[in-house]
Short mmCIF file of C-alpha atoms in Angstrom, two decimals:
data_model
loop_
_atom_site.label_atom_id
_atom_site.label_comp_id
_atom_site.label_asym_id
_atom_site.label_seq_id
_atom_site.Cartn_x
_atom_site.Cartn_y
_atom_site.Cartn_z
CA MET A 16 16.80 8.14 123.83
CA THR A 17 14.41 8.51 120.90
CA LEU A 18 14.41 11.55 118.66
CA ASN A 19 10.96 12.59 119.87
CA GLU A 20 12.12 12.42 123.48
CA TYR A 21 15.06 14.66 122.59
CA ILE A 22 12.83 17.13 120.73
CA ASN A 23 10.61 17.37 123.81
CA LEU A 24 13.70 17.87 125.98
CA LEU A 25 14.79 20.77 123.77
CA ASN A 26 11.28 22.22 123.80
CA ALA A 27 11.97 22.89 120.14
CA ASN A 28 9.90 25.31 118.08
CA GLU A 29 8.07 24.08 114.99
CA GLU A 30 10.84 24.92 112.50
CA LEU A 31 13.57 23.22 114.53
CA ARG A 32 11.28 20.24 115.18
CA THR A 33 10.74 19.85 111.40
CA HIS A 34 14.47 20.06 110.66
CA LEU A 35 15.21 17.47 113.35
CA LEU A 36 12.57 15.05 112.12
CA ASP A 37 13.88 15.43 108.57
CA ASN A 38 17.47 14.86 109.81
CA GLN A 39 18.41 18.21 108.24
CA VAL A 40 19.31 20.27 111.30
CA THR A 41 22.07 22.76 110.47
CA ASP A 42 24.68 24.52 112.59
CA ALA A 43 22.67 27.69 112.06
CA ASP A 44 19.61 25.98 113.59
CA ILE A 45 21.68 24.98 116.62
CA GLN A 46 23.19 28.44 117.06
CA GLN A 47 19.73 30.02 116.88
CA TYR A 48 18.49 27.58 119.54
CA VAL A 49 21.49 28.35 121.76
CA THR A 50 20.99 32.10 121.40
CA GLU A 51 17.32 31.84 122.32
CA HIS A 52 17.88 29.56 125.32
CA SER A 53 21.08 30.99 126.81
CA ASN A 54 19.96 34.55 127.51
CA VAL A 55 19.85 33.90 131.24
CA MET A 56 23.30 33.01 132.52
CA LEU A 57 22.83 30.44 135.27
CA GLY A 58 26.06 31.36 136.99
CA TYR A 59 27.53 32.69 140.21
CA ASP A 60 30.81 32.50 142.10
CA LEU A 61 31.70 29.33 143.99
CA PRO A 62 34.92 28.47 145.82
CA LEU A 63 34.84 24.84 144.56
CA ASN A 64 36.90 23.52 147.46
CA LEU A 65 37.36 20.09 145.91
CA PRO A 66 40.08 18.06 144.32
CA PHE A 67 39.35 17.48 140.63
CA TYR A 68 40.56 14.47 138.66
CA ARG A 69 41.37 13.85 135.02
CA ALA A 70 42.15 10.39 133.65
CA ARG A 71 44.18 9.52 130.58
CA TYR A 72 45.20 6.18 129.09
CA ASP A 73 48.84 5.43 128.45
CA SER A 74 49.65 5.19 124.76
CA ASP A 75 52.61 4.50 122.49
CA ASN A 76 52.77 8.08 121.21
CA TRP A 77 52.79 9.68 124.65
CA THR A 78 56.44 9.90 125.63
CA ASP A 79 56.74 13.01 127.80
CA LYS A 80 55.16 11.92 131.07
CA GLU A 81 57.35 14.39 132.97
CA ASP A 82 55.68 17.43 131.41
CA CYS A 83 52.89 18.86 133.61
CA SER A 84 51.12 20.31 130.58
CA GLN A 85 50.38 16.80 129.29
CA TYR A 86 47.87 16.24 132.08
CA GLY A 87 45.60 19.23 131.46
CA TYR A 88 43.76 20.39 128.36
CA ILE A 89 45.03 19.29 124.93
CA GLN A 90 47.90 21.63 124.13
CA ASP A 91 47.55 21.66 120.34
CA ALA A 92 44.32 23.56 119.75
CA GLU A 93 44.24 22.46 116.10
CA SER A 94 43.84 18.84 117.18
CA VAL A 95 40.93 19.51 119.57
CA ARG A 96 37.70 18.04 118.26
CA MET A 97 34.11 18.65 119.33
CA PHE A 98 33.08 16.83 122.46
CA ARG A 99 30.14 17.16 124.82
CA TYR A 100 31.22 20.49 126.31
CA ASN A 101 33.51 22.04 123.72
CA GLN A 102 33.56 23.01 120.07
CA ASP A 103 36.37 22.24 117.63
CA ARG A 104 39.70 23.82 118.67
CA GLU A 105 38.23 24.94 122.02
CA GLN A 106 40.58 23.93 124.84
CA VAL A 107 38.89 22.83 128.06
CA LEU A 108 39.86 20.65 130.99
CA TYR A 109 37.42 17.80 131.69
CA THR A 110 37.48 16.72 135.34
CA SER A 111 35.43 14.67 137.77
CA THR A 112 35.05 14.98 141.53
CA ASN A 113 36.03 11.33 142.01
CA PRO A 114 39.09 9.55 140.54
CA PHE A 115 37.28 6.32 139.75
CA ILE A 116 34.54 8.22 137.91
CA ALA A 117 37.22 10.15 136.00
CA PHE A 118 38.43 6.78 134.72
CA LYS A 119 34.91 5.53 133.98
CA GLU A 120 34.35 8.61 131.81
CA ILE A 121 37.18 7.51 129.47
CA GLU A 122 37.02 3.73 129.90
CA ASP A 123 37.13 1.84 126.60
CA GLY A 124 38.42 -1.59 127.59
CA ARG A 125 42.07 -1.03 126.69
CA ASP A 126 44.65 -3.05 128.62
CA ASN A 127 46.80 0.03 129.23
CA ASN A 128 47.91 1.73 132.37
CA VAL A 129 46.01 4.88 133.33
CA TYR A 130 47.31 8.23 134.55
CA ILE A 131 45.08 10.18 136.91
CA SER A 132 46.00 13.77 137.63
CA LYS A 133 44.66 15.53 140.71
CA TRP A 134 43.99 19.27 140.53
CA GLY A 135 43.11 21.92 143.07
CA LYS A 136 42.84 25.68 143.45
CA ALA A 137 46.04 27.60 142.85
CA HIS A 138 45.17 30.05 145.66
CA ASN A 139 42.91 29.51 148.67
CA GLU A 140 40.99 32.71 147.97
CA ASP A 141 40.13 31.77 144.38
CA CYS A 142 36.48 31.50 143.38
CA PHE A 143 35.15 30.38 140.02
CA SER A 144 32.33 31.89 138.01
CA VAL A 145 30.32 28.73 137.57
CA CYS A 146 27.37 27.81 135.42
CA THR A 147 25.33 25.27 137.35
CA ALA A 148 23.23 23.00 135.17
CA ILE A 149 22.35 20.12 137.45
CA CYS A 150 19.12 18.19 136.98
CA SER A 151 17.89 16.74 140.29
CA GLU A 152 16.38 13.47 139.06
CA GLY A 153 18.08 10.50 140.72
CA ILE A 154 20.58 12.54 142.78
CA ALA A 155 21.31 11.33 146.30
CA ALA A 156 20.96 14.20 148.77
CA ASP A 157 24.15 13.31 150.68
CA SER A 158 26.32 12.98 147.57
CA THR A 159 28.69 15.51 146.02
CA ALA A 160 26.14 16.24 143.32
CA GLY A 161 23.42 16.61 145.96
CA LYS A 162 25.52 19.13 147.89
CA TYR A 163 25.91 21.36 144.85
CA LEU A 164 22.28 20.88 143.82
CA ASN A 165 21.32 22.32 147.21
CA ILE A 166 23.73 25.24 146.70
CA MET A 167 22.12 25.87 143.32
CA ARG A 168 18.62 25.68 144.81
CA LYS A 169 19.49 28.24 147.51
CA ASN A 170 21.25 30.69 145.16
CA LEU A 171 18.82 30.74 142.23
CA CYS A 172 15.27 32.02 142.18
CA PRO A 173 12.68 29.29 141.41
CA ASP A 174 12.29 30.24 137.74
CA THR A 175 16.05 30.32 137.14
CA PHE A 176 16.46 27.08 139.07
CA ARG A 177 13.94 25.47 136.73
CA GLN A 178 15.89 26.78 133.72
CA ALA A 179 19.10 25.38 135.18
CA GLU A 180 17.55 21.95 135.54
CA GLU A 181 16.19 22.08 131.99
CA MET A 182 19.61 23.11 130.70
CA GLY A 183 21.18 20.24 132.66
CA ASN A 184 18.83 17.76 131.00
CA VAL A 185 19.82 18.99 127.55
CA LEU A 186 23.56 19.07 128.32
CA GLU A 187 23.53 15.55 129.76
CA ALA A 188 21.23 13.95 127.17
CA ASP A 189 22.07 10.40 126.09
CA SER A 190 22.76 9.48 122.50
CA ILE A 191 19.76 9.68 120.21
CA ASP A 192 18.74 6.54 118.33
CA GLY A 193 19.80 6.78 114.70
CA TYR A 194 21.29 10.29 115.01
CA GLU A 195 25.02 10.04 115.54
CA GLY A 196 26.40 12.87 117.67
CA LEU A 197 23.25 15.02 117.56
CA ASN A 198 23.21 15.50 121.35
CA TYR A 199 26.90 16.47 121.26
CA ARG A 200 26.27 19.06 118.55
CA PHE A 201 23.77 20.80 120.80
CA SER A 202 25.59 20.38 124.12
CA SER A 203 28.95 21.57 122.73
CA ALA A 204 27.35 24.68 121.22
CA ILE A 205 25.50 25.43 124.47
CA ALA A 206 28.66 24.95 126.55
CA SER A 207 30.67 27.19 124.24
CA ARG A 208 28.10 29.92 124.67
CA LEU A 209 28.05 29.51 128.46
CA PHE A 210 31.85 29.68 128.61
CA GLN A 211 31.64 33.23 127.26
CA GLY A 212 30.36 34.26 130.69
CA CYS A 213 31.70 31.68 133.14
CA GLU A 214 34.85 29.71 133.93
CA ALA A 215 33.44 26.31 134.81
CA LEU A 216 30.42 24.18 133.99
CA LEU A 217 28.95 21.80 136.58
CA THR A 218 27.02 18.77 135.36
CA VAL A 219 26.14 15.38 136.85
CA SER A 220 28.22 12.34 135.90
CA LYS A 221 26.01 9.58 134.58
CA LYS A 222 28.84 7.14 135.24
CA SER A 223 28.40 7.76 138.97
CA ASP A 224 24.64 7.06 139.10
CA GLY A 225 24.04 10.72 139.84
CA LYS A 226 26.35 10.99 142.85
CA GLU A 227 29.39 12.83 141.49
CA LEU A 228 29.96 15.88 139.32
CA ASN A 229 31.82 16.47 136.13
CA ILE A 230 33.36 19.95 136.15
CA THR A 231 34.61 21.35 132.87
CA PHE A 232 37.01 24.32 133.07
CA LYS A 233 37.82 26.61 130.20
CA ARG A 234 41.47 27.17 129.44
CA GLU A 235 41.77 30.62 131.02
CA ALA A 236 40.56 29.29 134.37
CA VAL A 237 43.04 26.41 134.23
CA ASP A 238 45.94 28.77 133.50
CA THR A 239 45.14 31.24 136.29
CA LYS A 240 43.25 29.40 139.04
CA LEU A 241 44.09 25.69 138.93
CA LYS A 242 47.19 23.82 139.96
CA ILE A 243 48.15 20.19 139.45
CA ARG A 244 48.70 18.53 142.84
CA ALA A 245 49.82 15.02 141.96
CA VAL A 246 49.71 12.37 139.23
CA TYR A 247 49.05 8.69 139.87
CA GLU A 248 50.16 5.94 137.52
CA ILE A 249 47.53 3.21 137.82
CA ASP A 250 48.11 -0.40 136.85
CA ALA A 251 45.77 -1.36 134.00
CA PRO A 252 42.30 -1.59 135.63
CA SER A 253 41.29 -4.45 133.33
CA ARG A 254 43.75 -6.67 135.23
CA HIS A 255 41.92 -6.08 138.50
CA ASN A 256 38.21 -6.40 137.66
CA GLY A 257 37.98 -2.72 136.81
CA TYR A 258 39.04 -1.40 140.22
CA ILE A 259 41.68 1.30 139.88
CA LEU A 260 43.36 0.69 143.20
CA HIS A 261 46.80 -0.45 142.15
CA ILE A 262 48.96 2.68 142.20
CA ASN A 263 52.35 1.98 140.66
CA ARG A 264 53.98 5.39 140.96
CA ILE A 265 53.17 8.85 142.24
CA GLY A 266 54.23 11.98 140.38
CA ILE A 267 54.95 15.22 142.23
CA PRO A 268 54.90 18.50 140.24
CA GLN A 269 58.02 20.64 140.55
CA ASP A 270 58.70 23.64 138.28
CA ASN A 271 56.21 22.38 135.65
CA GLN A 272 57.84 18.96 135.62
CA ILE A 273 56.63 15.71 137.15
CA GLU A 274 59.06 13.90 139.44
CA TRP A 275 58.10 10.23 139.62
CA HIS A 276 58.43 8.19 142.82
CA GLU A 277 57.80 4.66 143.94
CA TRP A 278 55.95 4.46 147.23
CA ARG A 279 55.82 2.21 150.27
CA ILE A 280 53.85 1.98 153.47
CA ASN A 281 55.53 3.40 156.55
CA MET A 282 55.40 0.31 158.75
CA ASP A 283 55.87 2.35 161.92
CA SER A 284 52.83 4.49 161.27
CA PHE A 285 50.01 1.93 161.51
CA ARG A 286 47.15 2.86 163.78
CA LEU A 287 43.47 1.97 164.17
CA PRO A 288 40.66 4.30 163.04
CA SER A 289 38.85 5.96 165.92
CA ASN A 290 35.76 3.79 165.36
CA HIS A 291 37.75 0.52 165.30
CA GLN A 292 39.73 0.80 168.53
CA ASP A 293 38.49 -2.63 169.68
CA GLN A 294 40.74 -4.41 167.14
CA ASP A 295 44.13 -5.90 168.03
CA LEU A 296 46.74 -3.67 166.37
CA ALA A 297 49.63 -6.03 167.18
CA ALA A 298 47.82 -8.91 165.48
CA ILE A 299 47.07 -6.71 162.46
CA ARG A 300 50.75 -5.77 162.18
CA GLN A 301 51.63 -9.47 162.06
CA ILE A 302 49.09 -10.06 159.28
CA ILE A 303 50.60 -7.22 157.28
CA GLU A 304 54.18 -8.40 157.85
CA ARG A 305 53.36 -11.99 156.81
CA HIS A 306 51.43 -10.72 153.76
CA ASP A 307 49.65 -14.03 153.14
CA GLU A 308 47.79 -13.26 149.90
CA ARG A 309 46.14 -16.68 149.84
CA ARG A 310 44.12 -15.87 152.94
CA TYR A 311 43.96 -12.07 152.84
CA GLN A 312 43.25 -9.36 150.31
CA PHE A 313 45.41 -6.33 151.05
CA ARG A 314 43.81 -3.11 149.86
CA LEU A 315 46.47 -0.82 151.27
CA PHE A 316 47.06 1.98 148.80
CA PRO A 317 47.41 5.75 148.97
CA ASN A 318 44.03 7.48 149.04
CA TYR A 319 43.57 9.87 146.12
CA ASN A 320 41.57 12.36 148.14
CA LYS A 321 44.27 12.68 150.82
CA ASN A 322 47.38 14.81 150.85
CA LEU A 323 50.44 12.63 150.49
CA ASP A 324 51.58 13.29 154.07
CA ASP A 325 48.14 12.54 155.58
CA PHE A 326 47.12 9.26 157.18
CA HIS A 327 45.57 6.97 154.56
CA VAL A 328 42.85 4.39 155.16
CA GLY A 329 43.12 0.80 153.97
CA ILE A 330 41.22 -2.48 154.27
CA ILE A 331 42.39 -6.06 154.78
CA VAL A 332 39.79 -8.70 153.87
CA ASP A 333 39.98 -12.15 155.48
CA ASN A 334 39.01 -14.57 152.70
CA GLU A 335 38.18 -17.34 155.19
CA ASN A 336 35.48 -15.54 157.16
CA GLY A 337 34.87 -12.34 155.19
CA ASP A 338 36.00 -10.06 158.03
CA ARG A 339 37.17 -6.61 157.03
CA ILE A 340 39.99 -5.00 159.01
CA TYR A 341 40.42 -1.22 158.73
CA VAL A 342 43.78 0.44 159.36
CA GLU A 343 45.33 3.87 158.93
CA TYR A 344 48.93 4.46 157.84
CA LYS A 345 51.28 6.90 156.20
CA ILE A 346 53.24 6.38 153.01
CA ASP A 347 56.83 7.17 152.08
CA LEU A 348 57.95 8.20 148.59
CA VAL A 349 61.18 6.55 147.43
#
């Protein structure tokens, strides 16, 4: 994005425009802009009945993988630095509505394993005061982002809806040519202001081509309304063409500690999906038992969006003819 494009996005007044063009914008300029453009809180209560995912790379200095607190916001507030939706020392939990997108948001090419934590509401009756700032350009109507865009459209009057879209454009702005971190300086200040009146901020994930949401929760909402459901240790995605499918271990929270388990497919649980009843289940069982990896690709892993005791859906690809075989199964933790 060019600087002029960003200035137009901000709808900046003459003084702010001059400071931006001269590369002399100050924190006071940004705070004045935020104050003038955040008078209307674009928020309302939503149940947010979704799982939320946060990804984190493994690292040499991360030793306590049994501590639930290591999978949420950064615990040491002094070490928190400004990011897109938080100011320095402001603890927030960054999540996505899809586990693969959660990884794409942090991906940097490292050949390390990845830990993906899945979060949900602590209590079924919980709602969140949410600031919706979703711009509609490029959003698929049947996607997660499209669903919440429609909720926003129905709940906000046309003028406020327009403001929400404009705010979404500013919050999600790409980097500006030649101006390191300028978009983050504005978006973090805006988000900090919005968090004074809401618990969560909905924006569209660019990594998902406009289909999924990023939901940022402030610390107080995490402490009172969110609960970690599971943690998945993922084999380094770089070893598998970037697909985070290879789940090594599954962590179950218990008394603020993570209990790690290996997992296996329950061989007695295989069944066919309702729309694939014409397949030969006995023949599929034989393929699975032989496990011929030269002919078949076995994509049989726990599904992140399922409860652990649900039936999971997997695919077997026949490399000789390209056929795809769909099966459902349960997993056992060991």
